[in-house]
GROMACS .gro file of C-alpha atoms in nm:
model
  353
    1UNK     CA    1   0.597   0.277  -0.045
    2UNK     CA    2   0.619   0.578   0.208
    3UNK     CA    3   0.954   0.573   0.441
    4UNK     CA    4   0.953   0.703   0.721
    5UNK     CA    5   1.219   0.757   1.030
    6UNK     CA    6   1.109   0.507   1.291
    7UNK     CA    7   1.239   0.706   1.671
    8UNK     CA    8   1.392   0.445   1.861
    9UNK     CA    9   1.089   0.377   2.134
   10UNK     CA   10   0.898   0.289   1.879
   11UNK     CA   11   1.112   0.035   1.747
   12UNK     CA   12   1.160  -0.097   2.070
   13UNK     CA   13   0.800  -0.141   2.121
   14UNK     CA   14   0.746  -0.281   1.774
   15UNK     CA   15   1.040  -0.537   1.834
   16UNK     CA   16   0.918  -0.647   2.180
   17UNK     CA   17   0.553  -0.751   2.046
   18UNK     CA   18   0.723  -0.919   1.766
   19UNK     CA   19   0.889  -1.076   2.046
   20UNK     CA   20   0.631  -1.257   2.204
   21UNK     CA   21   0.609  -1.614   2.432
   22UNK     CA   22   0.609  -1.875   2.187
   23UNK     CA   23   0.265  -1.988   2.193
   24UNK     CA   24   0.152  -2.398   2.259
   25UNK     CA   25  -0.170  -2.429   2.050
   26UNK     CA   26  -0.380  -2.276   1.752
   27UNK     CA   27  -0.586  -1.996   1.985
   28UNK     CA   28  -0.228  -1.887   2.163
   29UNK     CA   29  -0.101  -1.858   1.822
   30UNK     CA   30  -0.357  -1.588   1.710
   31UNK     CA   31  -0.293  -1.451   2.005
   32UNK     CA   32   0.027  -1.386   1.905
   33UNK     CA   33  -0.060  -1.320   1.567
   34UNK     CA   34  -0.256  -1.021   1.712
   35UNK     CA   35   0.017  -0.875   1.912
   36UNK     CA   36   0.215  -0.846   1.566
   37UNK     CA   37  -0.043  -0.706   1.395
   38UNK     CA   38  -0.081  -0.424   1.651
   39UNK     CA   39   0.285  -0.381   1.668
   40UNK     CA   40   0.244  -0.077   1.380
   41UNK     CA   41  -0.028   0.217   1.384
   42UNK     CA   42  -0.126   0.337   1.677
   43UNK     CA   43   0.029   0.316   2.042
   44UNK     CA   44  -0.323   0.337   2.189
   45UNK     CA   45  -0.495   0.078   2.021
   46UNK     CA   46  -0.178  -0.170   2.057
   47UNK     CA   47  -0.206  -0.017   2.463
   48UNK     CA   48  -0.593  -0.091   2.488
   49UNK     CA   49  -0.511  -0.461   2.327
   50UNK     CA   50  -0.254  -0.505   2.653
   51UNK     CA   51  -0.378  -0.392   2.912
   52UNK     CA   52  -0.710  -0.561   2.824
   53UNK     CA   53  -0.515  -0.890   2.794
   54UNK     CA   54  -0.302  -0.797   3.147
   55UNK     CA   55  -0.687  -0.762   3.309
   56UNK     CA   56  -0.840  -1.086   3.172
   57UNK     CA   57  -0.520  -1.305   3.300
   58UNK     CA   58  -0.519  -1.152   3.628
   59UNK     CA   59  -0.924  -1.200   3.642
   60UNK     CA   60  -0.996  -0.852   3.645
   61UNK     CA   61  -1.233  -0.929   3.356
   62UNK     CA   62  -1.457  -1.186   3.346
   63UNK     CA   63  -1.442  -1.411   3.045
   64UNK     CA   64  -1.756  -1.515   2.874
   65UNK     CA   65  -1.876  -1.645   2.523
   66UNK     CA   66  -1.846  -1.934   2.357
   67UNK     CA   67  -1.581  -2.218   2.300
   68UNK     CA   68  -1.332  -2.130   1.965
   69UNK     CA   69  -1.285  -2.355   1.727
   70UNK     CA   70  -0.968  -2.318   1.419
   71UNK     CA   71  -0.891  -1.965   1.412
   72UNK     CA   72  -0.676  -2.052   1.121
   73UNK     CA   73  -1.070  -2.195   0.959
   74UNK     CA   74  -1.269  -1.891   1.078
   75UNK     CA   75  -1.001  -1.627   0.936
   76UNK     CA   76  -0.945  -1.770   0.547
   77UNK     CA   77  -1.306  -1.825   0.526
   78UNK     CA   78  -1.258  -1.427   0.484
   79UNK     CA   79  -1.563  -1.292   0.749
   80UNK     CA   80  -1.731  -0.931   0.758
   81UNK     CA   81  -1.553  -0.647   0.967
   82UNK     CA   82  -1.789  -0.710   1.235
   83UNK     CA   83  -1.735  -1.125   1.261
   84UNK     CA   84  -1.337  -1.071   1.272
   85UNK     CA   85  -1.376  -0.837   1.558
   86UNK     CA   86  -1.623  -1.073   1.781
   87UNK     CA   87  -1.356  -1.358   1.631
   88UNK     CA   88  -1.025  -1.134   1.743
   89UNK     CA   89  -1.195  -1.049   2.116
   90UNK     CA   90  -1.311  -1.428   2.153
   91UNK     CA   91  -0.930  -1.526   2.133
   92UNK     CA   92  -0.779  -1.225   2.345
   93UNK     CA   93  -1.051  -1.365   2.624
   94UNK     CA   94  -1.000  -1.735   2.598
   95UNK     CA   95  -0.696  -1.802   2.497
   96UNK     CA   96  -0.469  -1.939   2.752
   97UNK     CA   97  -0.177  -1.764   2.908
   98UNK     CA   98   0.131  -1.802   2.712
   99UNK     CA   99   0.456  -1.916   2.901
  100UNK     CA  100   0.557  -1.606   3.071
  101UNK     CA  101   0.269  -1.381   2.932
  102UNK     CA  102   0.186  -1.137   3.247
  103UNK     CA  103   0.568  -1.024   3.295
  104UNK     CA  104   0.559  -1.000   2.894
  105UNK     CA  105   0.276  -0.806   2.914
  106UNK     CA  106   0.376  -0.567   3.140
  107UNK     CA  107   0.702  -0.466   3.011
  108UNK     CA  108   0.503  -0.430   2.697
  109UNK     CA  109   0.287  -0.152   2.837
  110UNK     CA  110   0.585  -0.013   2.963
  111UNK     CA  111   0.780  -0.006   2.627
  112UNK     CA  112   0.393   0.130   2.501
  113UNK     CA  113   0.389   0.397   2.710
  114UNK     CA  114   0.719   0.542   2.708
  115UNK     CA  115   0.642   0.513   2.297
  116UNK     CA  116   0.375   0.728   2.390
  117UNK     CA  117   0.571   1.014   2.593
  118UNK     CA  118   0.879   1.052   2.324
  119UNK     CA  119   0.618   1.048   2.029
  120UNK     CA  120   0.305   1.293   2.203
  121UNK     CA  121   0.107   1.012   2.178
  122UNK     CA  122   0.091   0.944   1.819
  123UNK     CA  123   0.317   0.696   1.599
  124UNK     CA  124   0.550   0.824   1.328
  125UNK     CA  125   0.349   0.660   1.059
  126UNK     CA  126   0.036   0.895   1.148
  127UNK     CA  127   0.284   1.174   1.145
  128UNK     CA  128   0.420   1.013   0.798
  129UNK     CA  129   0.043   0.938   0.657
  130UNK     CA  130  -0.102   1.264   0.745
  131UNK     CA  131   0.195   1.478   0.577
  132UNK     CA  132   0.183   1.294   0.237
  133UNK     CA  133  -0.249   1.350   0.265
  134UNK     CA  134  -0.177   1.732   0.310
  135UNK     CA  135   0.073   1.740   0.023
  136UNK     CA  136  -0.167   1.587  -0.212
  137UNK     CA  137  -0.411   1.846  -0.087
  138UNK     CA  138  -0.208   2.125  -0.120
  139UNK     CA  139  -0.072   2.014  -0.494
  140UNK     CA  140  -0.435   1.958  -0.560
  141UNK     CA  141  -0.735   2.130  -0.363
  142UNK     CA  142  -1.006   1.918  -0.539
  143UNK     CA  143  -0.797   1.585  -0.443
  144UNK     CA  144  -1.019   1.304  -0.223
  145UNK     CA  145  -0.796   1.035  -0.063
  146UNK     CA  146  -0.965   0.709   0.104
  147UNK     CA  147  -0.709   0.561   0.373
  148UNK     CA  148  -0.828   0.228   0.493
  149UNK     CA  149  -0.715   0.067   0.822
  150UNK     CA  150  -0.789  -0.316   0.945
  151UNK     CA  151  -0.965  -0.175   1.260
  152UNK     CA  152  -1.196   0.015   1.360
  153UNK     CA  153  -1.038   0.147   1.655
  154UNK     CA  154  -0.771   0.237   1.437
  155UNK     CA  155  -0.988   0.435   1.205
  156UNK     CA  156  -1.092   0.604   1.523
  157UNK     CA  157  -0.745   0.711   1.614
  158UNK     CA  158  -0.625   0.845   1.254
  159UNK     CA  159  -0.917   1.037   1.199
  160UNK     CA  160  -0.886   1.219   1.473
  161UNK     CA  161  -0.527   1.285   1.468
  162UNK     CA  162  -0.600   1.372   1.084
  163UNK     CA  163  -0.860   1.609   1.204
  164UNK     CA  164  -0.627   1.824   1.393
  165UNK     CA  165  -0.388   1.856   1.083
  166UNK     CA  166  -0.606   1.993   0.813
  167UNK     CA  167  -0.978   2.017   1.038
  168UNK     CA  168  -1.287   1.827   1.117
  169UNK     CA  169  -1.494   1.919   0.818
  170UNK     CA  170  -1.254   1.791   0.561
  171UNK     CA  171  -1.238   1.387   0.724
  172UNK     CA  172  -1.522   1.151   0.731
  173UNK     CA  173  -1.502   0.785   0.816
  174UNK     CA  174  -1.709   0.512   0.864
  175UNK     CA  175  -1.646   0.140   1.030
  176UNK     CA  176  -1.858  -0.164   1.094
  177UNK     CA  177  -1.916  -0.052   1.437
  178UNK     CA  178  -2.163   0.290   1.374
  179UNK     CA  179  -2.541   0.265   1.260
  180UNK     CA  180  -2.657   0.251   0.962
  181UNK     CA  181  -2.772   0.591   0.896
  182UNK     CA  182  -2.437   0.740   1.027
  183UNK     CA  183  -2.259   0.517   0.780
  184UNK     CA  184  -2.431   0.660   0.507
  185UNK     CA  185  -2.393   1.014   0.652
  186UNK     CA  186  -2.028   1.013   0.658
  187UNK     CA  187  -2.023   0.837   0.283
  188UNK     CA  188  -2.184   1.101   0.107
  189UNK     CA  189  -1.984   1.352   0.300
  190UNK     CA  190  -1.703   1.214   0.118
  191UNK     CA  191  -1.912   1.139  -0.228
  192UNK     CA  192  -2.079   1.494  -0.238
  193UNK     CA  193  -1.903   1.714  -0.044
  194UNK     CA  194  -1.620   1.888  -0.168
  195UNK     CA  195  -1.469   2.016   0.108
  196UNK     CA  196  -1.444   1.670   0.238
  197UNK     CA  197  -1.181   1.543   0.170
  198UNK     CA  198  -1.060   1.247   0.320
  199UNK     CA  199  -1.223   0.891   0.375
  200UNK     CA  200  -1.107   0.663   0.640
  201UNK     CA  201  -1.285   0.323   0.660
  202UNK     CA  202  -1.222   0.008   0.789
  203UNK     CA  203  -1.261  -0.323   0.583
  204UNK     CA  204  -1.661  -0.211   0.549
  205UNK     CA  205  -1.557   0.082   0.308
  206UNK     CA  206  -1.434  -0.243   0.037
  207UNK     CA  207  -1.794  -0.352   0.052
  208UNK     CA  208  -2.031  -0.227  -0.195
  209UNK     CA  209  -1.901   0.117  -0.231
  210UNK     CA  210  -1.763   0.295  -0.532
  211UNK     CA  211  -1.501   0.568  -0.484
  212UNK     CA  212  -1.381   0.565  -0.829
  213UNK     CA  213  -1.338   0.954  -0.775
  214UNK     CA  214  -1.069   0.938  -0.537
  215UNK     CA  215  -0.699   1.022  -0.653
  216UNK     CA  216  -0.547   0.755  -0.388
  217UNK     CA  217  -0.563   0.479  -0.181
  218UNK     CA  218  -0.338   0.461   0.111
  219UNK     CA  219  -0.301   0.132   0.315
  220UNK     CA  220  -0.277   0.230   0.723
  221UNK     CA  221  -0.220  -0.118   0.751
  222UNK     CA  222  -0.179  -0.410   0.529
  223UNK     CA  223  -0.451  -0.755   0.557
  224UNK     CA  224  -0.285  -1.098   0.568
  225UNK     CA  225  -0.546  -1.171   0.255
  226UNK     CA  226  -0.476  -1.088  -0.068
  227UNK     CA  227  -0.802  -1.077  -0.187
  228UNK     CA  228  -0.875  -0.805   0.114
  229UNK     CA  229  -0.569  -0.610  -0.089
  230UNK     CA  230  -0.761  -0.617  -0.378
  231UNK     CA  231  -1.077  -0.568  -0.283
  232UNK     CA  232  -0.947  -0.233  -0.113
  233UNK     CA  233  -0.802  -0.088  -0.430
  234UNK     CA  234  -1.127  -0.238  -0.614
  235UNK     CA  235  -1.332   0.047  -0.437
  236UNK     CA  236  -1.133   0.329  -0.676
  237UNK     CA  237  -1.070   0.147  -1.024
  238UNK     CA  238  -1.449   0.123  -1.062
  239UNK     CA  239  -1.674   0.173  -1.382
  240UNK     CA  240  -1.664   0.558  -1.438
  241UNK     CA  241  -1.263   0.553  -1.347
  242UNK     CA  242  -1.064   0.749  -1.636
  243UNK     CA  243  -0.888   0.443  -1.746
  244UNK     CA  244  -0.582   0.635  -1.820
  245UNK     CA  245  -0.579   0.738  -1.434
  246UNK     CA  246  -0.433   0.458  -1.246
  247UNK     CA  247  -0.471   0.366  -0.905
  248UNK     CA  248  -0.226   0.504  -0.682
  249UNK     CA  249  -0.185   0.266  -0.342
  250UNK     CA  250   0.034   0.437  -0.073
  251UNK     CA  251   0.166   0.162   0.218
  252UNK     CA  252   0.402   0.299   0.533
  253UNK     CA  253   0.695   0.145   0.557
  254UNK     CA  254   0.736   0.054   0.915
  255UNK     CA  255   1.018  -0.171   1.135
  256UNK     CA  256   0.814  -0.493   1.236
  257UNK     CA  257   0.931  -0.763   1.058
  258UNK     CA  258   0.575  -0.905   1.018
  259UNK     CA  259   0.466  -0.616   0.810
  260UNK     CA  260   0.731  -0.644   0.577
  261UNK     CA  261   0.740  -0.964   0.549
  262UNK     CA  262   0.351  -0.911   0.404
  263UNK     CA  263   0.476  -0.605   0.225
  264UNK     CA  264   0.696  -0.877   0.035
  265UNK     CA  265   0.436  -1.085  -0.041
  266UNK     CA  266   0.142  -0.827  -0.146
  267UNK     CA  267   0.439  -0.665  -0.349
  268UNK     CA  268   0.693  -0.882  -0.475
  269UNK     CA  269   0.503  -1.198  -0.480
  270UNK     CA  270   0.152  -1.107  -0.623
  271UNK     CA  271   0.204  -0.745  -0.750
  272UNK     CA  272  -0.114  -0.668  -0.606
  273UNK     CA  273  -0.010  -0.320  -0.636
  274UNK     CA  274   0.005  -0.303  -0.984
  275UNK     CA  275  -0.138  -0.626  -1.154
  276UNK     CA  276  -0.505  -0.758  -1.102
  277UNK     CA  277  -0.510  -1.089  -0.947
  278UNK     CA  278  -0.759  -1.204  -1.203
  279UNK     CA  279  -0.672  -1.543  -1.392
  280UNK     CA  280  -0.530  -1.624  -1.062
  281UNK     CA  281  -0.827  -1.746  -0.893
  282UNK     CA  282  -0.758  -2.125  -0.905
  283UNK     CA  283  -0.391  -2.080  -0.820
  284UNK     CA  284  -0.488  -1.853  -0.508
  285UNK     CA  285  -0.791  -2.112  -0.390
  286UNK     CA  286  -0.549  -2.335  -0.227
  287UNK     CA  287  -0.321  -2.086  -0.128
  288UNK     CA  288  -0.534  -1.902   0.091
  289UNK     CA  289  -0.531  -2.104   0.363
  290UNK     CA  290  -0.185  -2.135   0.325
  291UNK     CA  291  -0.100  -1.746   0.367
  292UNK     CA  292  -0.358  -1.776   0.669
  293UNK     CA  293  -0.173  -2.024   0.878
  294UNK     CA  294   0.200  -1.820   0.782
  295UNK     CA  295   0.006  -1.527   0.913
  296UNK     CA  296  -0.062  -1.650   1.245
  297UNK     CA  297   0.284  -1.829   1.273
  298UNK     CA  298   0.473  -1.532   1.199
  299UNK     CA  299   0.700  -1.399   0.943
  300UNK     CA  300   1.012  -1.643   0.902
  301UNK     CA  301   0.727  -1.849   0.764
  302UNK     CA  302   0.525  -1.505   0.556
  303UNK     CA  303   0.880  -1.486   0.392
  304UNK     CA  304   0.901  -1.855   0.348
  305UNK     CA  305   0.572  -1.904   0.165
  306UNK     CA  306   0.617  -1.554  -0.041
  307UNK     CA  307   0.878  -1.703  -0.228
  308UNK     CA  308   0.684  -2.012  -0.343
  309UNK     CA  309   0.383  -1.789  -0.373
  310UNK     CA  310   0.622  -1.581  -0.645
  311UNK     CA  311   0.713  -1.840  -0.847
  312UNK     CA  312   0.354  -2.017  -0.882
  313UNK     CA  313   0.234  -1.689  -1.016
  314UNK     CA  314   0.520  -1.643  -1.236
  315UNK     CA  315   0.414  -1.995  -1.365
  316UNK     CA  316   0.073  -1.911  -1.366
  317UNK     CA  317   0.115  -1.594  -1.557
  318UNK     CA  318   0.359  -1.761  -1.827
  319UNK     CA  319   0.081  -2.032  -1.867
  320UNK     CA  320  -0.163  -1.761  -1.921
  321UNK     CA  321   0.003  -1.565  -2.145
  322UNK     CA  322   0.150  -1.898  -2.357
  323UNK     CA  323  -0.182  -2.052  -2.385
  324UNK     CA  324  -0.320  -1.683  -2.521
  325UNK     CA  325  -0.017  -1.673  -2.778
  326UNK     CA  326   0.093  -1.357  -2.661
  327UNK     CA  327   0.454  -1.447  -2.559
  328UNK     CA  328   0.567  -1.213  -2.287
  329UNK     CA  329   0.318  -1.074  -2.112
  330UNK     CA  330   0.209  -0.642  -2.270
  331UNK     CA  331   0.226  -0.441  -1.960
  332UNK     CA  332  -0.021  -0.191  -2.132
  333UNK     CA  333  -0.253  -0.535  -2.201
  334UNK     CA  334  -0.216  -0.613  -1.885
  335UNK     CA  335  -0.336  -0.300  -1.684
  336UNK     CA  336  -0.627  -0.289  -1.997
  337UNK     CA  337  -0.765  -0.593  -1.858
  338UNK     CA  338  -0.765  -0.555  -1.530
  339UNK     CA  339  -0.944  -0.258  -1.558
  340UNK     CA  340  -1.174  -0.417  -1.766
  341UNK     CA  341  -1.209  -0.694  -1.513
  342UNK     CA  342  -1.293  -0.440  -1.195
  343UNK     CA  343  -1.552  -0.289  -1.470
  344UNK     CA  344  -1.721  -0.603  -1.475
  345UNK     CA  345  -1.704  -0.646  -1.062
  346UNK     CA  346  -1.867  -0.321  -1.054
  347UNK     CA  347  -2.163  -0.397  -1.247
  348UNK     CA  348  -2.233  -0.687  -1.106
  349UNK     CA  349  -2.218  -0.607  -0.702
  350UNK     CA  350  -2.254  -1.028  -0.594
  351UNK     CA  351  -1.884  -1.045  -0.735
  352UNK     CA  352  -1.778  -0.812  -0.454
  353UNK     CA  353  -1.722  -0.941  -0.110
   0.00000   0.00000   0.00000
């Protein structure tokens, strides 16, 4: 976990998304889900996601596209980078005004902007990322560090603020949004190239791609889905990984109560961090959907659900590890067979997502 001082425009910014209209139906609730999601990061991705809103409600923007369904459905069916996006701009278009929403909206961009002025345009988490990156490259000048971020205009944003700190040559990324052949460009910059340095990917960088190499992972921001947790660190404890070199996963520690109320339950609840979910799989099935819908409703009911969430996998595991005979579970067993497990994932690339 990397603390960081929070200045107090960004905290009021953060607190005022978190804040939102309560919303009337499933679509206004992923609405709302999305304001709390942007509430961390960057000011000008949560600005573009507000004053794109602010245009569509006052018909500046014409809405097109087609009728949406469950959001709750579409999200825990766990789609590509690419899906999610068209799925997240579908709702931001058609969903309909919360109570309120336009005066919301605008003292939001105000609270955005004036975030903006005190903090040179960029968040203290950037600030807090891109110092601990330069640390582990000054401890360690043949270090590679993949930072992964839920969007792609996100990715945008941190690499170039990155960029400025330690220069152009030494980041790469790559998101679902660039062509194919640019994708692979930027990959092998960060595969071959030593001076490169730094990898930061969207969601598309946990499919198919093996950075066992890499001395860290640090989480920008953290999924909803567990499995999207996993999958994330999956990309470094690959086949090839020195299995005495554990994965390190770095998460900001930020003020919205959303993200720390899925800090709780990727921590606390699952050990994600630390413990493969494997041998969880039928436990998890059911809960999916479950974590979904506490997502979009916000985090009195994330914190809720983590604490059931902790004590079926504390059930789970002691059923595991009774059935096996091995009495309380080996922490050194443990981390042997998850590696093992992520061994097997990587040979066989239909297990991966």
């Amino acid at each position: 976990e990397l603390s960081y001082q929070v200045p107090d425009a960004e905290k009021n910014a953060i607190a005022h998304l978190e804040a939102h209209p309560q919303p009337g139906d499933d679509v206004q609730a992923a609405l709302t889900a999305l304001y709390r999601q942007k509430a961390s990061g960057s000011p000008l991705v949560a600005l573009e996601l507000l004053v794109a809103r602010k245009k569509i409600l006052s018909g500046e923007i014409e809405v097109e596209g087609e009728p949406i369904g469950k959001p709750e459905i579409s999200l825990s069916s766990d789609p590509g980078p690419e899906e999610e996006d068209h799925l997240w701009q579908q709702i931001v278009a058609r969903a309909p005004p919360l109570p309120g929403e336009e005066e919301w909206l605008q003292t939001a961009i105000q609270k955005i902007r004036s975030w903006m002025e005190t903090t040179v345009g960029c968040s203290a988490r950037f600030r807090a990322v891109s110092g601990w990156v330069q640390s582990v490259l000054n401890k360690d000048k043949n270090a590679k560090v993949l930072v992964f971020a839920g969007d792609g205009k996100l990715v945008e944003d941190f690499e170039d603020h990155l960029s400025e700190k330690i220069g152009h040559h030494r980041v790469a990324h790559i998101h679902h949004r660039m062509d194919e052949v640019t994708l692979a460009h930027e990959a092998i910059r960060f595969q071959k190239q030593r001076a490169c340095a730094v990898l930061v990917s969207d969601e598309l960088g946990g499919e198919g791609r093996n950075f066992q190499f890499a001395a860290a992972v640090v989480h920008l921001d953290l999924p909803w889905s567990p499995a999207r947790l996993e999958q994330r660190i999956g990309r470094l404890d690959r086949m090839g990984r020195d299995p005495t070199r554990s994965v390190l996963s770095v998460v900001p520690s930020g003020s919205g109560r959303t993200e720390m109320a899925l800090w709780g339950l990727h921590c606390r609840s699952l050990d994600v961090f630390q413990r493969s979910l494997g041998g969880l799989e039928f436990m998890l099935a059911p809960l999916h959907a479950k974590i979904c819908a506490a997502f979009l409703a916000g985090p009195e009911q994330l914190e809720t659900l983590s604490q059931e969430v902790a004590a079926k996998v504390a059930e789970e595991r002691g059923k595991t590890a009774s059935s096996q005979g091995l009495g309380a579970p080996d922490p050194e067993l443990l981390a042997e067979a998850a590696r093992q497990a992520n061994s097997l994932r990587a040979a066989d690339p239909e297990q991966d997502g």
